[in-house]
Amino acid sequence: MTTVQLPAHRQPTPVDMIVWLEGEANYTRVHYRDGSFTLVTHPLQWFDQKLDFIRVHRSAIVNPMYVREFKQRKSRAGWVQLHNGKILPVSRSRLTYTDTQLKAVQ
């Protein structure tokens, strides 16, 4: 099991417990499988470099194992739905990348 050491956490966090990450300036809100979240003092870019997650938006990274559905419309709009029903927008510049990455993990 892969883990990541989060700031101010004594124990490493199992990566499969993290559903998605939300950027807030120089902080990141880590959303967990049980519905809880924590705010850590690392920017989203740090997680983007450390984890094999998919960056779907400038302010969101998702764990592909929790993506239930990906939709892309002709208007170049897109979104991902997570296992808990949460819908996150996919930026236009990341539509093709998101589609490719999700197909690679299926």
mmCIF file of N, CA, C and O in Angstrom:
data_model
loop_
_atom_site.group_PDB
_atom_site.id
_atom_site.type_symbol
_atom_site.label_atom_id
_atom_site.label_comp_id
_atom_site.label_asym_id
_atom_site.label_seq_id
_atom_site.Cartn_x
_atom_site.Cartn_y
_atom_site.Cartn_z
ATOM 1 N N MET A 1 0.845 -1.176 0.000
ATOM 2 C CA MET A 1 0.000 0.000 0.000
ATOM 3 C C MET A 1 0.891 1.241 0.000
ATOM 4 O O MET A 1 1.784 1.375 0.804
ATOM 5 N N THR A 2 0.616 2.160 -0.886
ATOM 6 C CA THR A 2 1.378 3.387 -0.997
ATOM 7 C C THR A 2 0.839 4.417 -0.008
ATOM 8 O O THR A 2 -0.359 4.515 0.215
ATOM 9 N N THR A 3 1.758 5.174 0.564
ATOM 10 C CA THR A 3 1.368 6.203 1.526
ATOM 11 C C THR A 3 2.000 7.537 1.156
ATOM 12 O O THR A 3 2.944 7.594 0.363
ATOM 13 N N VAL A 4 1.478 8.590 1.755
ATOM 14 C CA VAL A 4 2.040 9.926 1.590
ATOM 15 C C VAL A 4 2.075 10.562 2.981
ATOM 16 O O VAL A 4 1.141 10.414 3.764
ATOM 17 N N GLN A 5 3.167 11.239 3.266
ATOM 18 C CA GLN A 5 3.306 11.907 4.560
ATOM 19 C C GLN A 5 2.747 13.320 4.447
ATOM 20 O O GLN A 5 3.300 14.156 3.745
ATOM 21 N N LEU A 6 1.650 13.572 5.136
ATOM 22 C CA LEU A 6 1.029 14.891 5.122
ATOM 23 C C LEU A 6 1.595 15.729 6.271
ATOM 24 O O LEU A 6 1.867 15.199 7.349
ATOM 25 N N PRO A 7 1.777 17.030 6.059
ATOM 26 C CA PRO A 7 2.285 17.894 7.121
ATOM 27 C C PRO A 7 1.364 17.850 8.342
ATOM 28 O O PRO A 7 0.147 17.791 8.217
ATOM 29 N N ALA A 8 1.964 17.848 9.512
ATOM 30 C CA ALA A 8 1.258 17.846 10.800
ATOM 31 C C ALA A 8 0.519 16.543 11.089
ATOM 32 O O ALA A 8 -0.285 16.492 12.001
ATOM 33 N N HIS A 9 0.772 15.500 10.320
ATOM 34 C CA HIS A 9 0.195 14.185 10.593
ATOM 35 C C HIS A 9 1.330 13.263 11.038
ATOM 36 O O HIS A 9 2.363 13.189 10.381
ATOM 37 N N ARG A 10 1.132 12.584 12.107
ATOM 38 C CA ARG A 10 2.185 11.709 12.640
ATOM 39 C C ARG A 10 2.415 10.481 11.771
ATOM 40 O O ARG A 10 3.534 10.073 11.546
ATOM 41 N N GLN A 11 1.331 9.902 11.309
ATOM 42 C CA GLN A 11 1.417 8.676 10.511
ATOM 43 C C GLN A 11 1.232 9.004 9.029
ATOM 44 O O GLN A 11 0.451 9.891 8.689
ATOM 45 N N PRO A 12 1.918 8.274 8.158
ATOM 46 C CA PRO A 12 1.664 8.447 6.726
ATOM 47 C C PRO A 12 0.219 8.078 6.392
ATOM 48 O O PRO A 12 -0.367 7.197 7.026
ATOM 49 N N THR A 13 -0.346 8.747 5.426
ATOM 50 C CA THR A 13 -1.726 8.508 5.005
ATOM 51 C C THR A 13 -1.735 7.570 3.813
ATOM 52 O O THR A 13 -1.045 7.826 2.820
ATOM 53 N N PRO A 14 -2.510 6.481 3.862
ATOM 54 C CA PRO A 14 -2.626 5.604 2.692
ATOM 55 C C PRO A 14 -3.248 6.378 1.525
ATOM 56 O O PRO A 14 -4.268 7.055 1.692
ATOM 57 N N VAL A 15 -2.637 6.289 0.366
ATOM 58 C CA VAL A 15 -3.096 7.015 -0.812
ATOM 59 C C VAL A 15 -4.503 6.580 -1.210
ATOM 60 O O VAL A 15 -5.305 7.402 -1.662
ATOM 61 N N ASP A 16 -4.842 5.323 -1.005
ATOM 62 C CA ASP A 16 -6.172 4.850 -1.397
ATOM 63 C C ASP A 16 -7.282 5.370 -0.485
ATOM 64 O O ASP A 16 -8.459 5.146 -0.744
ATOM 65 N N MET A 17 -6.940 6.088 0.570
ATOM 66 C CA MET A 17 -7.937 6.724 1.431
ATOM 67 C C MET A 17 -8.303 8.121 0.923
ATOM 68 O O MET A 17 -9.294 8.705 1.333
ATOM 69 N N ILE A 18 -7.484 8.667 0.022
ATOM 70 C CA ILE A 18 -7.703 10.011 -0.514
ATOM 71 C C ILE A 18 -8.542 9.920 -1.783
ATOM 72 O O ILE A 18 -8.161 9.230 -2.729
ATOM 73 N N VAL A 19 -9.671 10.634 -1.812
ATOM 74 C CA VAL A 19 -10.560 10.628 -2.973
ATOM 75 C C VAL A 19 -10.174 11.741 -3.948
ATOM 76 O O VAL A 19 -10.037 11.506 -5.132
ATOM 77 N N TRP A 20 -10.022 12.944 -3.419
ATOM 78 C CA TRP A 20 -9.624 14.062 -4.279
ATOM 79 C C TRP A 20 -8.983 15.158 -3.452
ATOM 80 O O TRP A 20 -9.081 15.160 -2.225
ATOM 81 N N LEU A 21 -8.319 16.071 -4.148
ATOM 82 C CA LEU A 21 -7.587 17.170 -3.524
ATOM 83 C C LEU A 21 -8.070 18.485 -4.119
ATOM 84 O O LEU A 21 -8.234 18.589 -5.334
ATOM 85 N N GLU A 22 -8.273 19.460 -3.254
ATOM 86 C CA GLU A 22 -8.805 20.756 -3.672
ATOM 87 C C GLU A 22 -7.819 21.854 -3.282
ATOM 88 O O GLU A 22 -7.494 22.012 -2.103
ATOM 89 N N GLY A 23 -7.336 22.595 -4.263
ATOM 90 C CA GLY A 23 -6.379 23.656 -4.005
ATOM 91 C C GLY A 23 -7.032 24.908 -3.469
ATOM 92 O O GLY A 23 -8.083 25.324 -3.957
ATOM 93 N N GLU A 24 -6.415 25.499 -2.460
ATOM 94 C CA GLU A 24 -6.862 26.764 -1.869
ATOM 95 C C GLU A 24 -5.622 27.609 -1.600
ATOM 96 O O GLU A 24 -5.030 27.506 -0.539
ATOM 97 N N ALA A 25 -5.221 28.397 -2.582
ATOM 98 C CA ALA A 25 -3.998 29.211 -2.519
ATOM 99 C C ALA A 25 -2.797 28.294 -2.285
ATOM 100 O O ALA A 25 -2.559 27.399 -3.076
ATOM 101 N N ASN A 26 -2.056 28.487 -1.190
ATOM 102 C CA ASN A 26 -0.892 27.644 -0.909
ATOM 103 C C ASN A 26 -1.233 26.469 -0.002
ATOM 104 O O ASN A 26 -0.350 25.857 0.589
ATOM 105 N N TYR A 27 -2.511 26.171 0.129
ATOM 106 C CA TYR A 27 -2.977 25.055 0.946
ATOM 107 C C TYR A 27 -3.734 24.073 0.067
ATOM 108 O O TYR A 27 -4.171 24.415 -1.028
ATOM 109 N N THR A 28 -3.890 22.870 0.571
ATOM 110 C CA THR A 28 -4.678 21.862 -0.129
ATOM 111 C C THR A 28 -5.632 21.215 0.854
ATOM 112 O O THR A 28 -5.235 20.812 1.948
ATOM 113 N N ARG A 29 -6.873 21.122 0.428
ATOM 114 C CA ARG A 29 -7.891 20.417 1.221
ATOM 115 C C ARG A 29 -7.912 18.980 0.703
ATOM 116 O O ARG A 29 -8.204 18.735 -0.461
ATOM 117 N N VAL A 30 -7.575 18.044 1.586
ATOM 118 C CA VAL A 30 -7.528 16.620 1.247
ATOM 119 C C VAL A 30 -8.866 15.995 1.649
ATOM 120 O O VAL A 30 -9.230 16.009 2.818
ATOM 121 N N HIS A 31 -9.596 15.459 0.667
ATOM 122 C CA HIS A 31 -10.902 14.841 0.902
ATOM 123 C C HIS A 31 -10.727 13.324 0.971
ATOM 124 O O HIS A 31 -10.198 12.715 0.034
ATOM 125 N N TYR A 32 -11.193 12.736 2.056
ATOM 126 C CA TYR A 32 -11.007 11.306 2.301
ATOM 127 C C TYR A 32 -12.241 10.484 1.944
ATOM 128 O O TYR A 32 -13.343 11.019 1.805
ATOM 129 N N ARG A 33 -12.033 9.195 1.844
ATOM 130 C CA ARG A 33 -13.073 8.236 1.484
ATOM 131 C C ARG A 33 -14.257 8.271 2.445
ATOM 132 O O ARG A 33 -15.402 8.084 2.037
ATOM 133 N N ASP A 34 -14.009 8.525 3.717
ATOM 134 C CA ASP A 34 -15.095 8.526 4.709
ATOM 135 C C ASP A 34 -15.885 9.838 4.737
ATOM 136 O O ASP A 34 -16.773 10.017 5.563
ATOM 137 N N GLY A 35 -15.566 10.771 3.842
ATOM 138 C CA GLY A 35 -16.283 12.042 3.775
ATOM 139 C C GLY A 35 -15.626 13.168 4.549
ATOM 140 O O GLY A 35 -16.017 14.326 4.415
ATOM 141 N N SER A 36 -14.632 12.858 5.355
ATOM 142 C CA SER A 36 -13.934 13.900 6.106
ATOM 143 C C SER A 36 -12.887 14.571 5.213
ATOM 144 O O SER A 36 -12.611 14.114 4.105
ATOM 145 N N PHE A 37 -12.336 15.661 5.701
ATOM 146 C CA PHE A 37 -11.274 16.353 4.975
ATOM 147 C C PHE A 37 -10.347 17.024 5.973
ATOM 148 O O PHE A 37 -10.680 17.201 7.135
ATOM 149 N N THR A 38 -9.179 17.383 5.482
ATOM 150 C CA THR A 38 -8.215 18.122 6.283
ATOM 151 C C THR A 38 -7.513 19.128 5.382
ATOM 152 O O THR A 38 -7.376 18.909 4.178
ATOM 153 N N LEU A 39 -7.093 20.236 5.959
ATOM 154 C CA LEU A 39 -6.375 21.270 5.228
ATOM 155 C C LEU A 39 -4.895 21.151 5.572
ATOM 156 O O LEU A 39 -4.523 21.145 6.748
ATOM 157 N N VAL A 40 -4.055 21.030 4.546
ATOM 158 C CA VAL A 40 -2.619 20.868 4.776
ATOM 159 C C VAL A 40 -1.850 22.021 4.129
ATOM 160 O O VAL A 40 -2.335 22.671 3.209
ATOM 161 N N THR A 41 -0.643 22.236 4.611
ATOM 162 C CA THR A 41 0.169 23.373 4.176
ATOM 163 C C THR A 41 1.093 23.057 3.006
ATOM 164 O O THR A 41 2.238 23.464 2.991
ATOM 165 N N HIS A 42 0.585 22.337 2.050
ATOM 166 C CA HIS A 42 1.301 22.107 0.788
ATOM 167 C C HIS A 42 0.405 22.575 -0.345
ATOM 168 O O HIS A 42 -0.807 22.348 -0.290
ATOM 169 N N PRO A 43 0.981 23.211 -1.369
ATOM 170 C CA PRO A 43 0.153 23.599 -2.512
ATOM 171 C C PRO A 43 -0.239 22.358 -3.324
ATOM 172 O O PRO A 43 0.386 21.299 -3.216
ATOM 173 N N LEU A 44 -1.243 22.507 -4.144
ATOM 174 C CA LEU A 44 -1.730 21.406 -4.962
ATOM 175 C C LEU A 44 -0.634 20.844 -5.878
ATOM 176 O O LEU A 44 -0.568 19.642 -6.128
ATOM 177 N N GLN A 45 0.254 21.685 -6.331
ATOM 178 C CA GLN A 45 1.348 21.264 -7.203
ATOM 179 C C GLN A 45 2.225 20.203 -6.533
ATOM 180 O O GLN A 45 2.722 19.297 -7.186
ATOM 181 N N TRP A 46 2.424 20.291 -5.244
ATOM 182 C CA TRP A 46 3.231 19.308 -4.517
ATOM 183 C C TRP A 46 2.616 17.921 -4.656
ATOM 184 O O TRP A 46 3.311 16.947 -4.911
ATOM 185 N N PHE A 47 1.292 17.839 -4.488
ATOM 186 C CA PHE A 47 0.599 16.558 -4.627
ATOM 187 C C PHE A 47 0.612 16.080 -6.074
ATOM 188 O O PHE A 47 0.711 14.887 -6.338
ATOM 189 N N ASP A 48 0.499 17.020 -7.000
ATOM 190 C CA ASP A 48 0.517 16.679 -8.419
ATOM 191 C C ASP A 48 1.825 15.976 -8.787
ATOM 192 O O ASP A 48 1.847 15.062 -9.613
ATOM 193 N N GLN A 49 2.916 16.365 -8.169
ATOM 194 C CA GLN A 49 4.220 15.759 -8.436
ATOM 195 C C GLN A 49 4.428 14.442 -7.701
ATOM 196 O O GLN A 49 5.153 13.574 -8.167
ATOM 197 N N LYS A 50 3.797 14.275 -6.541
ATOM 198 C CA LYS A 50 4.030 13.101 -5.695
ATOM 199 C C LYS A 50 3.092 11.924 -5.964
ATOM 200 O O LYS A 50 3.464 10.778 -5.751
ATOM 201 N N LEU A 51 1.867 12.207 -6.383
ATOM 202 C CA LEU A 51 0.854 11.162 -6.501
ATOM 203 C C LEU A 51 0.497 10.869 -7.958
ATOM 204 O O LEU A 51 0.579 11.752 -8.806
ATOM 205 N N ASP A 52 0.055 9.670 -8.223
ATOM 206 C CA ASP A 52 -0.401 9.281 -9.560
ATOM 207 C C ASP A 52 -1.894 9.538 -9.692
ATOM 208 O O ASP A 52 -2.674 8.643 -10.022
ATOM 209 N N PHE A 53 -2.293 10.772 -9.394
ATOM 210 C CA PHE A 53 -3.674 11.189 -9.514
ATOM 211 C C PHE A 53 -3.810 11.975 -10.810
ATOM 212 O O PHE A 53 -2.828 12.252 -11.483
ATOM 213 N N ILE A 54 -5.027 12.363 -11.144
ATOM 214 C CA ILE A 54 -5.285 13.080 -12.391
ATOM 215 C C ILE A 54 -5.682 14.520 -12.080
ATOM 216 O O ILE A 54 -6.658 14.765 -11.382
ATOM 217 N N ARG A 55 -4.927 15.442 -12.633
ATOM 218 C CA ARG A 55 -5.240 16.867 -12.465
ATOM 219 C C ARG A 55 -6.336 17.212 -13.464
ATOM 220 O O ARG A 55 -6.108 17.226 -14.662
ATOM 221 N N VAL A 56 -7.543 17.486 -12.975
ATOM 222 C CA VAL A 56 -8.670 17.754 -13.859
ATOM 223 C C VAL A 56 -8.958 19.247 -14.000
ATOM 224 O O VAL A 56 -9.677 19.665 -14.901
ATOM 225 N N HIS A 57 -8.400 20.022 -13.095
ATOM 226 C CA HIS A 57 -8.666 21.460 -13.078
ATOM 227 C C HIS A 57 -7.512 22.115 -12.325
ATOM 228 O O HIS A 57 -6.805 21.442 -11.588
ATOM 229 N N ARG A 58 -7.353 23.407 -12.477
ATOM 230 C CA ARG A 58 -6.247 24.069 -11.773
ATOM 231 C C ARG A 58 -6.400 23.967 -10.263
ATOM 232 O O ARG A 58 -5.437 24.099 -9.528
ATOM 233 N N SER A 59 -7.625 23.702 -9.803
ATOM 234 C CA SER A 59 -7.848 23.615 -8.362
ATOM 235 C C SER A 59 -8.314 22.237 -7.900
ATOM 236 O O SER A 59 -8.787 22.097 -6.779
ATOM 237 N N ALA A 60 -8.158 21.208 -8.747
ATOM 238 C CA ALA A 60 -8.633 19.875 -8.343
ATOM 239 C C ALA A 60 -7.805 18.756 -8.962
ATOM 240 O O ALA A 60 -7.480 18.780 -10.144
ATOM 241 N N ILE A 61 -7.493 17.767 -8.122
ATOM 242 C CA ILE A 61 -6.824 16.546 -8.545
ATOM 243 C C ILE A 61 -7.661 15.393 -7.994
ATOM 244 O O ILE A 61 -8.087 15.425 -6.844
ATOM 245 N N VAL A 62 -7.912 14.380 -8.828
ATOM 246 C CA VAL A 62 -8.744 13.258 -8.394
ATOM 247 C C VAL A 62 -7.953 11.956 -8.387
ATOM 248 O O VAL A 62 -7.036 11.761 -9.179
ATOM 249 N N ASN A 63 -8.333 11.082 -7.475
ATOM 250 C CA ASN A 63 -7.787 9.732 -7.441
ATOM 251 C C ASN A 63 -8.600 8.928 -8.454
ATOM 252 O O ASN A 63 -9.810 8.788 -8.298
ATOM 253 N N PRO A 64 -7.970 8.398 -9.504
ATOM 254 C CA PRO A 64 -8.732 7.725 -10.559
ATOM 255 C C PRO A 64 -9.531 6.514 -10.076
ATOM 256 O O PRO A 64 -10.535 6.163 -10.687
ATOM 257 N N MET A 65 -9.129 5.908 -8.973
ATOM 258 C CA MET A 65 -9.872 4.744 -8.505
ATOM 259 C C MET A 65 -11.249 5.114 -7.960
ATOM 260 O O MET A 65 -12.099 4.254 -7.788
ATOM 261 N N TYR A 66 -11.494 6.392 -7.712
ATOM 262 C CA TYR A 66 -12.790 6.838 -7.199
ATOM 263 C C TYR A 66 -13.626 7.568 -8.244
ATOM 264 O O TYR A 66 -14.690 8.099 -7.930
ATOM 265 N N VAL A 67 -13.180 7.607 -9.489
ATOM 266 C CA VAL A 67 -13.956 8.254 -10.550
ATOM 267 C C VAL A 67 -14.991 7.258 -11.068
ATOM 268 O O VAL A 67 -14.650 6.181 -11.545
ATOM 269 N N ARG A 68 -16.245 7.639 -10.941
ATOM 270 C CA ARG A 68 -17.340 6.785 -11.401
ATOM 271 C C ARG A 68 -17.638 7.039 -12.875
ATOM 272 O O ARG A 68 -17.934 6.114 -13.626
ATOM 273 N N GLU A 69 -17.565 8.315 -13.286
ATOM 274 C CA GLU A 69 -17.966 8.669 -14.645
ATOM 275 C C GLU A 69 -17.232 9.914 -15.103
ATOM 276 O O GLU A 69 -16.935 10.804 -14.312
ATOM 277 N N PHE A 70 -16.944 9.955 -16.398
ATOM 278 C CA PHE A 70 -16.352 11.132 -17.033
ATOM 279 C C PHE A 70 -17.212 11.478 -18.235
ATOM 280 O O PHE A 70 -17.503 10.611 -19.057
ATOM 281 N N LYS A 71 -17.626 12.722 -18.324
ATOM 282 C CA LYS A 71 -18.452 13.183 -19.443
ATOM 283 C C LYS A 71 -17.779 14.366 -20.108
ATOM 284 O O LYS A 71 -17.245 15.253 -19.454
ATOM 285 N N GLN A 72 -17.844 14.339 -21.442
ATOM 286 C CA GLN A 72 -17.313 15.434 -22.233
ATOM 287 C C GLN A 72 -18.375 15.786 -23.261
ATOM 288 O O GLN A 72 -18.919 14.914 -23.922
ATOM 289 N N ARG A 73 -18.668 17.057 -23.386
ATOM 290 C CA ARG A 73 -19.684 17.504 -24.333
ATOM 291 C C ARG A 73 -19.021 18.187 -25.516
ATOM 292 O O ARG A 73 -17.888 18.621 -25.443
ATOM 293 N N LYS A 74 -19.779 18.294 -26.593
ATOM 294 C CA LYS A 74 -19.250 18.929 -27.793
ATOM 295 C C LYS A 74 -18.868 20.381 -27.558
ATOM 296 O O LYS A 74 -18.032 20.920 -28.256
ATOM 297 N N SER A 75 -19.482 21.003 -26.577
ATOM 298 C CA SER A 75 -19.167 22.400 -26.285
ATOM 299 C C SER A 75 -17.827 22.530 -25.557
ATOM 300 O O SER A 75 -17.484 23.594 -25.078
ATOM 301 N N ARG A 76 -17.125 21.428 -25.456
ATOM 302 C CA ARG A 76 -15.818 21.360 -24.807
ATOM 303 C C ARG A 76 -15.908 21.565 -23.303
ATOM 304 O O ARG A 76 -14.960 22.004 -22.659
ATOM 305 N N ALA A 77 -17.045 21.244 -22.753
ATOM 306 C CA ALA A 77 -17.196 21.254 -21.298
ATOM 307 C C ALA A 77 -17.114 19.810 -20.826
ATOM 308 O O ALA A 77 -17.470 18.890 -21.553
ATOM 309 N N GLY A 78 -16.640 19.607 -19.631
ATOM 310 C CA GLY A 78 -16.566 18.250 -19.121
ATOM 311 C C GLY A 78 -16.605 18.218 -17.609
ATOM 312 O O GLY A 78 -16.425 19.251 -16.953
ATOM 313 N N TRP A 79 -16.855 17.028 -17.059
ATOM 314 C CA TRP A 79 -16.879 16.844 -15.623
ATOM 315 C C TRP A 79 -16.613 15.390 -15.286
ATOM 316 O O TRP A 79 -16.763 14.508 -16.125
ATOM 317 N N VAL A 80 -16.181 15.164 -14.050
ATOM 318 C CA VAL A 80 -16.035 13.817 -13.521
ATOM 319 C C VAL A 80 -16.966 13.691 -12.323
ATOM 320 O O VAL A 80 -17.157 14.642 -11.578
ATOM 321 N N GLN A 81 -17.543 12.505 -12.183
ATOM 322 C CA GLN A 81 -18.360 12.225 -11.011
ATOM 323 C C GLN A 81 -17.603 11.208 -10.183
ATOM 324 O O GLN A 81 -17.161 10.174 -10.697
ATOM 325 N N LEU A 82 -17.461 11.497 -8.909
ATOM 326 C CA LEU A 82 -16.751 10.610 -7.999
ATOM 327 C C LEU A 82 -17.708 9.574 -7.413
ATOM 328 O O LEU A 82 -18.925 9.689 -7.547
ATOM 329 N N HIS A 83 -17.170 8.576 -6.752
ATOM 330 C CA HIS A 83 -17.976 7.485 -6.189
ATOM 331 C C HIS A 83 -19.030 7.969 -5.198
ATOM 332 O O HIS A 83 -20.067 7.363 -5.039
ATOM 333 N N ASN A 84 -18.780 9.103 -4.549
ATOM 334 C CA ASN A 84 -19.711 9.640 -3.554
ATOM 335 C C ASN A 84 -20.746 10.584 -4.159
ATOM 336 O O ASN A 84 -21.508 11.208 -3.441
ATOM 337 N N GLY A 85 -20.749 10.710 -5.491
ATOM 338 C CA GLY A 85 -21.709 11.569 -6.174
ATOM 339 C C GLY A 85 -21.212 12.974 -6.444
ATOM 340 O O GLY A 85 -21.847 13.732 -7.172
ATOM 341 N N LYS A 86 -20.089 13.358 -5.867
ATOM 342 C CA LYS A 86 -19.515 14.694 -6.061
ATOM 343 C C LYS A 86 -19.132 14.868 -7.527
ATOM 344 O O LYS A 86 -18.515 13.996 -8.134
ATOM 345 N N ILE A 87 -19.529 15.996 -8.115
ATOM 346 C CA ILE A 87 -19.199 16.303 -9.505
ATOM 347 C C ILE A 87 -18.192 17.446 -9.522
ATOM 348 O O ILE A 87 -18.408 18.492 -8.903
ATOM 349 N N LEU A 88 -17.086 17.225 -10.239
ATOM 350 C CA LEU A 88 -16.039 18.232 -10.364
ATOM 351 C C LEU A 88 -15.877 18.614 -11.832
ATOM 352 O O LEU A 88 -15.855 17.730 -12.698
ATOM 353 N N PRO A 89 -15.749 19.897 -12.131
ATOM 354 C CA PRO A 89 -15.546 20.301 -13.526
ATOM 355 C C PRO A 89 -14.154 19.894 -14.012
ATOM 356 O O PRO A 89 -13.197 19.850 -13.242
ATOM 357 N N VAL A 90 -14.080 19.603 -15.300
ATOM 358 C CA VAL A 90 -12.795 19.343 -15.952
ATOM 359 C C VAL A 90 -12.556 20.524 -16.879
ATOM 360 O O VAL A 90 -13.406 20.857 -17.712
ATOM 361 N N SER A 91 -11.425 21.182 -16.729
ATOM 362 C CA SER A 91 -11.146 22.357 -17.556
ATOM 363 C C SER A 91 -10.968 21.944 -19.016
ATOM 364 O O SER A 91 -10.563 20.820 -19.318
ATOM 365 N N ARG A 92 -11.278 22.865 -19.905
ATOM 366 C CA ARG A 92 -11.183 22.567 -21.343
ATOM 367 C C ARG A 92 -9.794 22.098 -21.739
ATOM 368 O O ARG A 92 -9.637 21.203 -22.544
ATOM 369 N N SER A 93 -8.778 22.692 -21.164
ATOM 370 C CA SER A 93 -7.404 22.332 -21.526
ATOM 371 C C SER A 93 -7.004 20.953 -21.005
ATOM 372 O O SER A 93 -5.990 20.403 -21.430
ATOM 373 N N ARG A 94 -7.794 20.371 -20.112
ATOM 374 C CA ARG A 94 -7.450 19.069 -19.528
ATOM 375 C C ARG A 94 -8.411 17.955 -19.945
ATOM 376 O O ARG A 94 -8.326 16.848 -19.429
ATOM 377 N N LEU A 95 -9.323 18.227 -20.872
ATOM 378 C CA LEU A 95 -10.293 17.218 -21.285
ATOM 379 C C LEU A 95 -9.632 15.998 -21.919
ATOM 380 O O LEU A 95 -9.898 14.862 -21.530
ATOM 381 N N THR A 96 -8.778 16.210 -22.889
ATOM 382 C CA THR A 96 -8.123 15.106 -23.578
ATOM 383 C C THR A 96 -7.216 14.340 -22.626
ATOM 384 O O THR A 96 -7.217 13.108 -22.598
ATOM 385 N N TYR A 97 -6.451 15.055 -21.830
ATOM 386 C CA TYR A 97 -5.560 14.423 -20.853
ATOM 387 C C TYR A 97 -6.353 13.563 -19.864
ATOM 388 O O TYR A 97 -5.985 12.424 -19.580
ATOM 389 N N THR A 98 -7.449 14.100 -19.340
ATOM 390 C CA THR A 98 -8.272 13.361 -18.388
ATOM 391 C C THR A 98 -8.830 12.096 -19.022
ATOM 392 O O THR A 98 -8.782 11.015 -18.431
ATOM 393 N N ASP A 99 -9.347 12.217 -20.234
ATOM 394 C CA ASP A 99 -9.896 11.065 -20.951
ATOM 395 C C ASP A 99 -8.821 9.993 -21.143
ATOM 396 O O ASP A 99 -9.040 8.811 -20.855
ATOM 397 N N THR A 100 -7.648 10.378 -21.574
ATOM 398 C CA THR A 100 -6.545 9.439 -21.803
ATOM 399 C C THR A 100 -6.119 8.756 -20.505
ATOM 400 O O THR A 100 -5.933 7.541 -20.458
ATOM 401 N N GLN A 101 -5.978 9.526 -19.460
ATOM 402 C CA GLN A 101 -5.537 8.964 -18.175
ATOM 403 C C GLN A 101 -6.562 8.009 -17.586
ATOM 404 O O GLN A 101 -6.201 6.963 -17.039
ATOM 405 N N LEU A 102 -7.828 8.350 -17.687
ATOM 406 C CA LEU A 102 -8.872 7.465 -17.127
ATOM 407 C C LEU A 102 -8.960 6.160 -17.922
ATOM 408 O O LEU A 102 -9.180 5.099 -17.351
ATOM 409 N N LYS A 103 -8.781 6.233 -19.236
ATOM 410 C CA LYS A 103 -8.799 5.006 -20.051
ATOM 411 C C LYS A 103 -7.604 4.121 -19.728
ATOM 412 O O LYS A 103 -7.682 2.912 -19.793
ATOM 413 N N ALA A 104 -6.488 4.732 -19.374
ATOM 414 C CA ALA A 104 -5.278 3.969 -19.066
ATOM 415 C C ALA A 104 -5.399 3.177 -17.772
ATOM 416 O O ALA A 104 -4.755 2.132 -17.623
ATOM 417 N N VAL A 105 -6.216 3.637 -16.834
ATOM 418 C CA VAL A 105 -6.333 2.944 -15.550
ATOM 419 C C VAL A 105 -7.501 1.957 -15.512
ATOM 420 O O VAL A 105 -7.657 1.226 -14.551
ATOM 421 N N GLN A 106 -8.316 1.950 -16.537
ATOM 422 C CA GLN A 106 -9.457 1.023 -16.554
ATOM 423 C C GLN A 106 -9.074 -0.345 -17.008
ATOM 424 O O GLN A 106 -8.189 -0.668 -17.622
#
